[in-house]
Short mmCIF file of C-alpha atoms in Angstrom, two decimals:
data_model
loop_
_atom_site.label_atom_id
_atom_site.label_comp_id
_atom_site.label_asym_id
_atom_site.label_seq_id
_atom_site.Cartn_x
_atom_site.Cartn_y
_atom_site.Cartn_z
CA MET P 1 95.44 69.44 66.75
CA ALA P 2 95.79 71.89 69.81
CA ASP P 3 92.90 73.45 71.17
CA LYS P 4 92.78 77.18 70.52
CA VAL P 5 92.80 80.00 73.00
CA LEU P 6 92.30 83.53 72.34
CA ILE P 7 94.76 85.95 74.36
CA TYR P 8 92.16 88.65 74.95
CA SER P 9 94.34 90.91 77.02
CA ARG P 10 98.05 92.28 76.27
CA PHE P 11 100.41 90.00 78.27
CA PRO P 12 104.16 89.38 78.36
CA LYS P 13 105.12 86.35 76.02
CA THR P 14 106.95 84.92 78.65
CA MET P 15 103.92 84.59 81.12
CA MET P 16 102.39 82.66 78.00
CA ALA P 17 105.05 80.14 77.58
CA ARG P 18 103.75 77.64 79.54
CA PHE P 19 99.99 77.76 77.82
CA ALA P 20 101.75 77.69 74.49
CA GLU P 21 102.79 74.38 75.33
CA ARG P 22 99.54 72.93 75.50
CA PHE P 23 97.00 75.32 73.42
CA GLU P 24 97.53 77.12 70.27
CA LEU P 25 97.30 80.50 71.26
CA LEU P 26 95.52 83.50 69.07
CA ASP P 27 97.19 86.35 70.75
CA THR P 28 95.40 90.13 70.16
CA GLY P 29 98.26 91.78 71.74
CA GLY P 30 95.60 93.95 73.61
CA LYS P 31 94.25 95.25 70.52
CA PRO P 32 90.42 94.33 69.79
CA ALA P 33 89.75 91.04 68.43
CA ARG P 34 88.19 91.90 65.28
CA GLU P 35 91.27 94.17 64.22
CA VAL P 36 93.84 91.25 64.42
CA PHE P 37 91.92 88.38 63.60
CA SER P 38 88.97 87.46 60.66
CA ALA P 39 85.21 86.49 61.68
CA ASP P 40 86.05 82.85 60.61
CA GLU P 41 89.12 82.50 63.02
CA LEU P 42 87.19 84.26 66.00
CA GLY P 43 84.32 82.17 64.97
CA GLY P 44 85.80 78.69 66.04
CA ILE P 45 87.35 80.04 69.48
CA ARG P 46 86.05 78.52 72.43
CA ALA P 47 87.95 79.74 75.16
CA LEU P 48 89.88 82.91 75.80
CA LEU P 49 92.34 84.39 78.39
CA THR P 50 92.11 87.78 79.91
CA ALA P 51 93.35 89.82 82.64
CA GLY P 52 90.55 90.38 85.17
CA GLY P 53 90.47 94.24 85.02
CA SER P 54 90.26 94.29 81.26
CA PRO P 55 86.48 95.49 80.17
CA LEU P 56 84.74 92.30 78.22
CA GLY P 57 81.29 92.71 77.84
CA ALA P 58 78.81 91.11 75.63
CA GLU P 59 79.55 93.03 72.38
CA SER P 60 83.21 91.27 72.68
CA MET P 61 81.45 87.84 73.30
CA ASP P 62 79.23 88.28 70.50
CA LEU P 63 82.28 88.40 68.47
CA LEU P 64 82.99 84.73 69.70
CA PRO P 65 79.58 82.60 68.94
CA LYS P 66 81.50 79.16 70.34
CA LEU P 67 82.76 80.92 73.40
CA GLY P 68 82.31 78.77 76.26
CA ALA P 69 84.88 79.84 78.74
CA ILE P 70 86.65 83.19 80.10
CA VAL P 71 89.62 82.45 82.10
CA CYS P 72 90.96 85.39 84.01
CA TYR P 73 94.85 85.23 84.87
CA GLY P 74 94.85 86.37 88.31
CA THR P 75 92.04 86.34 91.37
CA GLY P 76 90.24 89.71 89.66
CA TYR P 77 87.52 89.47 87.42
CA ASP P 78 85.70 92.85 87.75
CA GLY P 79 86.19 93.50 84.11
CA VAL P 80 84.16 90.69 82.77
CA ASP P 81 80.37 91.50 82.32
CA LEU P 82 79.05 87.96 84.46
CA THR P 83 75.38 88.66 83.52
CA ALA P 84 76.48 88.82 79.84
CA ALA P 85 78.40 85.63 80.32
CA ALA P 86 75.82 83.88 82.19
CA ALA P 87 72.99 84.71 79.94
CA ARG P 88 75.56 83.09 77.17
CA LYS P 89 76.14 79.87 79.10
CA ILE P 90 79.84 80.99 79.45
CA ALA P 91 81.58 79.68 82.38
CA VAL P 92 84.04 82.15 83.96
CA GLY P 93 87.40 81.11 85.74
CA HIS P 94 90.03 82.64 87.97
CA SER P 95 93.00 82.09 90.13
CA PRO P 96 91.55 82.42 93.49
CA GLY P 97 94.09 82.94 96.29
CA ALA P 98 97.32 82.02 93.90
CA ASN P 99 98.57 85.40 94.45
CA ALA P 100 97.12 86.39 98.03
CA ALA P 101 100.52 86.21 99.96
CA SER P 102 102.54 88.31 97.40
CA VAL P 103 99.63 90.65 97.30
CA ALA P 104 99.54 90.72 101.54
CA ASP P 105 103.25 91.39 101.12
CA ILE P 106 103.02 94.39 99.11
CA ALA P 107 100.29 95.89 101.26
CA MET P 108 102.57 95.49 104.57
CA THR P 109 105.50 97.09 102.34
CA LEU P 110 103.33 99.89 101.41
CA MET P 111 101.96 100.31 104.93
CA LEU P 112 105.64 100.32 106.47
CA ALA P 113 106.93 102.67 103.81
CA THR P 114 104.26 105.32 104.25
CA THR P 115 103.82 104.97 107.93
CA ARG P 116 107.40 105.20 108.56
CA ARG P 117 108.11 107.49 105.78
CA ILE P 118 110.81 105.67 104.11
CA LEU P 119 110.81 107.65 100.73
CA VAL P 120 111.28 111.02 102.72
CA ALA P 121 114.20 109.19 104.79
CA ASP P 122 115.71 107.69 101.73
CA GLN P 123 116.08 111.29 100.32
CA TYR P 124 117.09 112.73 103.66
CA VAL P 125 120.27 110.43 103.36
CA ARG P 126 121.02 110.74 99.61
CA SER P 127 120.74 114.72 99.66
CA GLY P 128 123.27 114.67 102.36
CA ASP P 129 120.76 116.92 104.54
CA TRP P 130 121.21 113.62 107.43
CA ALA P 131 125.33 114.03 107.17
CA ALA P 132 124.96 117.87 107.43
CA SER P 133 122.33 117.62 110.53
CA LYS P 134 119.78 119.62 108.92
CA PRO P 135 116.53 119.44 110.57
CA SER P 136 113.40 118.15 109.03
CA PRO P 137 109.59 118.11 110.04
CA MET P 138 109.40 114.89 107.81
CA MET P 139 111.64 113.03 110.22
CA ARG P 140 110.11 113.56 113.31
CA PRO P 141 109.07 110.29 115.26
CA GLN P 142 106.25 108.08 113.90
CA ALA P 143 103.77 105.79 115.34
CA GLY P 144 104.78 102.45 115.35
CA MET P 145 103.45 99.16 114.72
CA PRO P 146 102.52 97.84 118.35
CA GLY P 147 99.26 98.97 119.45
CA ARG P 148 98.58 100.36 115.87
CA ARG P 149 94.99 99.96 114.87
CA ILE P 150 94.70 98.45 111.48
CA GLY P 151 91.30 98.23 109.65
CA VAL P 152 91.34 95.72 106.83
CA TYR P 153 88.54 96.17 104.52
CA GLY P 154 87.57 92.75 102.68
CA MET P 155 88.48 89.59 104.21
CA GLY P 156 88.65 87.21 101.49
CA GLU P 157 92.24 85.46 100.93
CA ILE P 158 94.37 88.30 100.89
CA GLY P 159 92.69 90.14 103.59
CA ARG P 160 93.44 87.33 105.67
CA LYS P 161 97.04 87.27 105.26
CA ILE P 162 97.23 90.90 105.66
CA ALA P 163 95.43 90.36 108.87
CA ALA P 164 97.63 87.84 110.00
CA ARG P 165 100.89 89.82 109.07
CA CYS P 166 99.44 92.66 110.81
CA ALA P 167 98.96 90.48 113.98
CA ALA P 168 102.58 89.26 113.68
CA PHE P 169 103.82 93.08 114.05
CA GLU P 170 101.81 93.36 117.28
CA SER P 171 99.16 95.42 115.76
CA GLU P 172 95.14 95.48 116.66
CA VAL P 173 93.53 94.30 114.08
CA GLY P 174 89.74 94.89 112.88
CA TYR P 175 87.73 94.26 109.73
CA PHE P 176 84.68 94.76 107.89
CA SER P 177 83.47 92.57 105.13
CA ARG P 178 80.04 91.44 103.73
CA THR P 179 80.26 88.32 105.72
CA ARG P 180 81.46 87.99 109.62
CA TYR P 181 83.83 85.12 109.78
CA ASP P 182 84.83 83.49 113.03
CA LEU P 183 88.25 85.26 113.10
CA PRO P 184 89.98 86.47 116.16
CA TYR P 185 89.77 89.89 114.87
CA GLN P 186 87.48 92.75 115.65
CA TYR P 187 84.22 92.85 113.44
CA PHE P 188 82.64 96.10 112.49
CA PRO P 189 79.09 96.23 110.98
CA THR P 190 79.98 99.22 108.58
CA LEU P 191 82.91 100.64 106.61
CA GLU P 192 82.08 103.82 108.39
CA ALA P 193 82.58 101.99 112.03
CA LEU P 194 86.06 100.39 110.94
CA ALA P 195 87.24 104.10 109.65
CA ASP P 196 86.19 105.58 112.82
CA TRP P 197 88.27 102.86 114.77
CA CYS P 198 91.55 102.38 112.68
CA SER P 199 94.19 104.62 111.69
CA VAL P 200 95.41 102.63 108.64
CA LEU P 201 92.56 101.35 106.42
CA MET P 202 93.92 98.62 104.11
CA ILE P 203 91.48 98.03 101.10
CA ALA P 204 91.70 94.41 100.04
CA VAL P 205 87.70 94.22 98.84
CA ARG P 206 86.73 92.68 95.52
CA ALA P 207 86.10 95.52 92.84
CA GLY P 208 82.51 95.91 91.52
CA ALA P 209 79.64 98.40 90.91
CA ASP P 210 78.90 98.04 94.97
CA THR P 211 82.18 99.23 95.86
CA GLN P 212 83.01 101.93 93.00
CA HIS P 213 84.29 104.97 95.18
CA VAL P 214 83.20 103.65 98.35
CA VAL P 215 86.24 104.93 100.25
CA ASN P 216 85.61 108.75 99.49
CA GLY P 217 86.12 112.03 101.24
CA ASP P 218 83.88 110.71 104.44
CA ILE P 219 85.54 107.63 104.79
CA LEU P 220 89.04 109.24 104.78
CA GLY P 221 87.96 112.11 106.86
CA ARG P 222 87.31 109.47 109.44
CA LEU P 223 90.73 108.15 109.69
CA GLY P 224 91.95 111.37 110.98
CA ALA P 225 95.13 113.47 110.62
CA ASP P 226 97.31 110.55 111.57
CA GLY P 227 95.60 107.89 109.40
CA HIS P 228 96.59 106.36 106.29
CA VAL P 229 95.13 104.14 103.28
CA VAL P 230 96.72 101.49 101.48
CA ASN P 231 95.12 99.97 98.46
CA ILE P 232 96.08 96.84 96.91
CA SER P 233 92.85 96.03 95.61
CA ARG P 234 91.44 97.96 92.38
CA GLY P 235 91.92 101.78 91.76
CA SER P 236 87.91 102.13 91.25
CA VAL P 237 87.54 101.46 95.05
CA ILE P 238 88.81 104.85 95.98
CA ASP P 239 87.63 108.35 94.92
CA GLU P 240 91.05 109.67 93.64
CA LYS P 241 90.18 113.20 93.58
CA ALA P 242 88.71 113.04 97.21
CA LEU P 243 92.33 111.20 98.04
CA VAL P 244 94.06 114.00 96.48
CA ALA P 245 92.11 116.47 98.67
CA ALA P 246 92.45 114.80 102.04
CA LEU P 247 96.19 114.17 101.26
CA THR P 248 96.54 117.91 100.17
CA ASP P 249 94.91 119.44 102.96
CA LYS P 250 96.35 117.14 105.46
CA THR P 251 92.95 115.39 106.50
CA ILE P 252 95.03 111.99 106.55
CA ALA P 253 98.89 111.83 106.88
CA GLY P 254 99.42 109.53 104.11
CA ALA P 255 98.61 106.85 101.57
CA GLY P 256 100.31 103.43 99.82
CA LEU P 257 98.97 102.68 96.62
CA ASP P 258 99.47 99.66 94.00
CA VAL P 259 96.66 100.47 91.97
CA PHE P 260 95.04 103.23 90.22
CA GLU P 261 91.69 104.26 88.54
CA LYS P 262 93.27 104.61 85.01
CA GLU P 263 96.20 102.16 84.96
CA PRO P 264 99.13 102.68 83.84
CA HIS P 265 98.56 106.43 84.35
CA ALA P 266 98.55 107.72 87.73
CA PRO P 267 97.42 111.10 88.26
CA ASP P 268 99.83 114.01 88.26
CA ALA P 269 98.06 115.56 91.39
CA LEU P 270 99.17 112.17 93.24
CA THR P 271 102.43 111.77 92.21
CA ALA P 272 103.47 115.30 93.08
CA LEU P 273 102.55 114.54 97.02
CA PRO P 274 105.25 113.70 99.12
CA ASN P 275 103.15 111.78 101.40
CA VAL P 276 102.13 108.92 99.07
CA VAL P 277 104.13 105.80 98.41
CA PHE P 278 103.47 104.12 94.80
CA ALA P 279 103.87 100.77 93.21
CA PRO P 280 102.96 99.91 89.82
CA HIS P 281 100.29 97.07 90.45
CA ILE P 282 102.88 94.56 91.25
CA GLY P 283 101.37 93.15 94.20
CA GLY P 284 101.04 89.54 92.53
CA HIS P 285 104.06 89.75 90.47
CA THR P 286 106.35 87.51 92.10
CA LEU P 287 107.74 84.25 90.40
CA GLU P 288 105.58 82.09 92.77
CA SER P 289 102.32 83.95 92.25
CA HIS P 290 102.68 83.77 88.28
CA VAL P 291 103.55 79.85 88.94
CA ALA P 292 100.46 79.26 90.96
CA MET P 293 98.22 81.69 88.75
CA GLN P 294 99.07 79.81 85.40
CA SER P 295 98.45 76.59 87.22
CA CYS P 296 95.00 77.88 87.98
CA VAL P 297 94.68 78.79 84.00
CA LEU P 298 96.14 75.63 82.70
CA ALA P 299 93.66 73.62 85.27
CA ASN P 300 90.50 75.61 83.90
CA LEU P 301 91.34 75.68 80.34
CA GLY P 302 92.23 71.68 80.67
CA ALA P 303 89.04 70.96 82.25
CA PHE P 304 86.89 72.81 79.97
CA PHE P 305 88.41 71.19 76.73
CA GLU P 306 87.64 67.98 78.77
CA GLY P 307 84.10 68.51 78.90
CA LYS P 308 84.51 69.05 82.86
CA PRO P 309 83.47 71.99 85.28
CA LEU P 310 86.09 74.79 85.86
CA PRO P 311 88.13 73.81 88.99
CA HIS P 312 88.65 77.42 89.86
CA PRO P 313 85.09 79.01 88.89
CA VAL P 314 84.10 82.71 89.71
CA LYS P 315 81.23 81.98 92.37
CA SER P 316 78.88 84.58 91.49
CA ALA P 317 79.25 83.95 87.59
#
C-alpha cells in the first residue's frame, strides 16, 4: 500500500504527477484540510506537501496527530511555523537551490526591463509614435550596465547567481547578508550602507519576521532618483505603500517585481504606474526548475517514509 501524503496547498495537477506515481495523494485543492477530509482520514497522515508561502501553523499541525514531515515545494518555507514544528518533532524540508538559476534569470530580466524601460519602448513602437517621430521623455537615454552599481541583498544560492550574472554584464557588485562570505564582491555591513552605494537593489533575502518591510521608505530613498529596486524574494520584504510613494513622487526611478504582499493581487496603486515591470511570481517557473524541485520533494518524502533523515532539511527548523 502506498504511503499517504496530504497536499496542503493548491498545486496544478500536472505538477503532482510524479508524486502520484509513488504516493497516495490526498489533495485539499488549497482548501482547509478539515473541510475536505474527515478527522479519521487526517489522523493517519504522516507527511504533507505545501507551498512554502502558505500559512501553516500549530493549529493545522494539530489536526494531523501523526504528522512527522512537512515538505515544501520550492526553496521558501516562510509560511511554516518552524517553532511549532520543532515542538512537535516534525521535520521540515524544502528544495534549496533547485530553482536558483531560473529565479536569478528573472531578476536580471526585470532589472533590464525596468532600467531600459522596455515596456515603454514596446508601447512606443506599437502605438505608432516611433514611426511618427513623436518625441517621448520616457525614451531619453538611460544608464547601461557597464559600471552600474548593483546591490544584492541576501547572498544565498539565488543571490550568488544574480551577482555572477551582474558581474558578467560588467557591473560593480556589492552585497549585504547576515553572513560575510569569501566572494569577489564588496561587502557592506548594513542594508542602509548597501542602498547608499548602489543604484539597483536586488532583493534575494529569505522572508521572515526579521525582514518584514525591511525595505522601507528610508531604504528606497537612499537609492536616489536614478535608483531601481527588483524583488524576486517575497512581497513581505518591501513596504508596498512606501514603494508606491517612492515611485509616484520619483524618489526612485523604477521597480521590477515578481512577488507581492498579497498574491495573486497586485495593488492597483502599483499596477497603474508606468515605471514598474511586473511578473506573476514566475521566478522558479521553468521546466528545469520544476523537475529539480520535484526531485528534492521525492528525496525528502522517500527518506522520511524509510525512517531516514531528510536529505534537504530546513536548517533552522
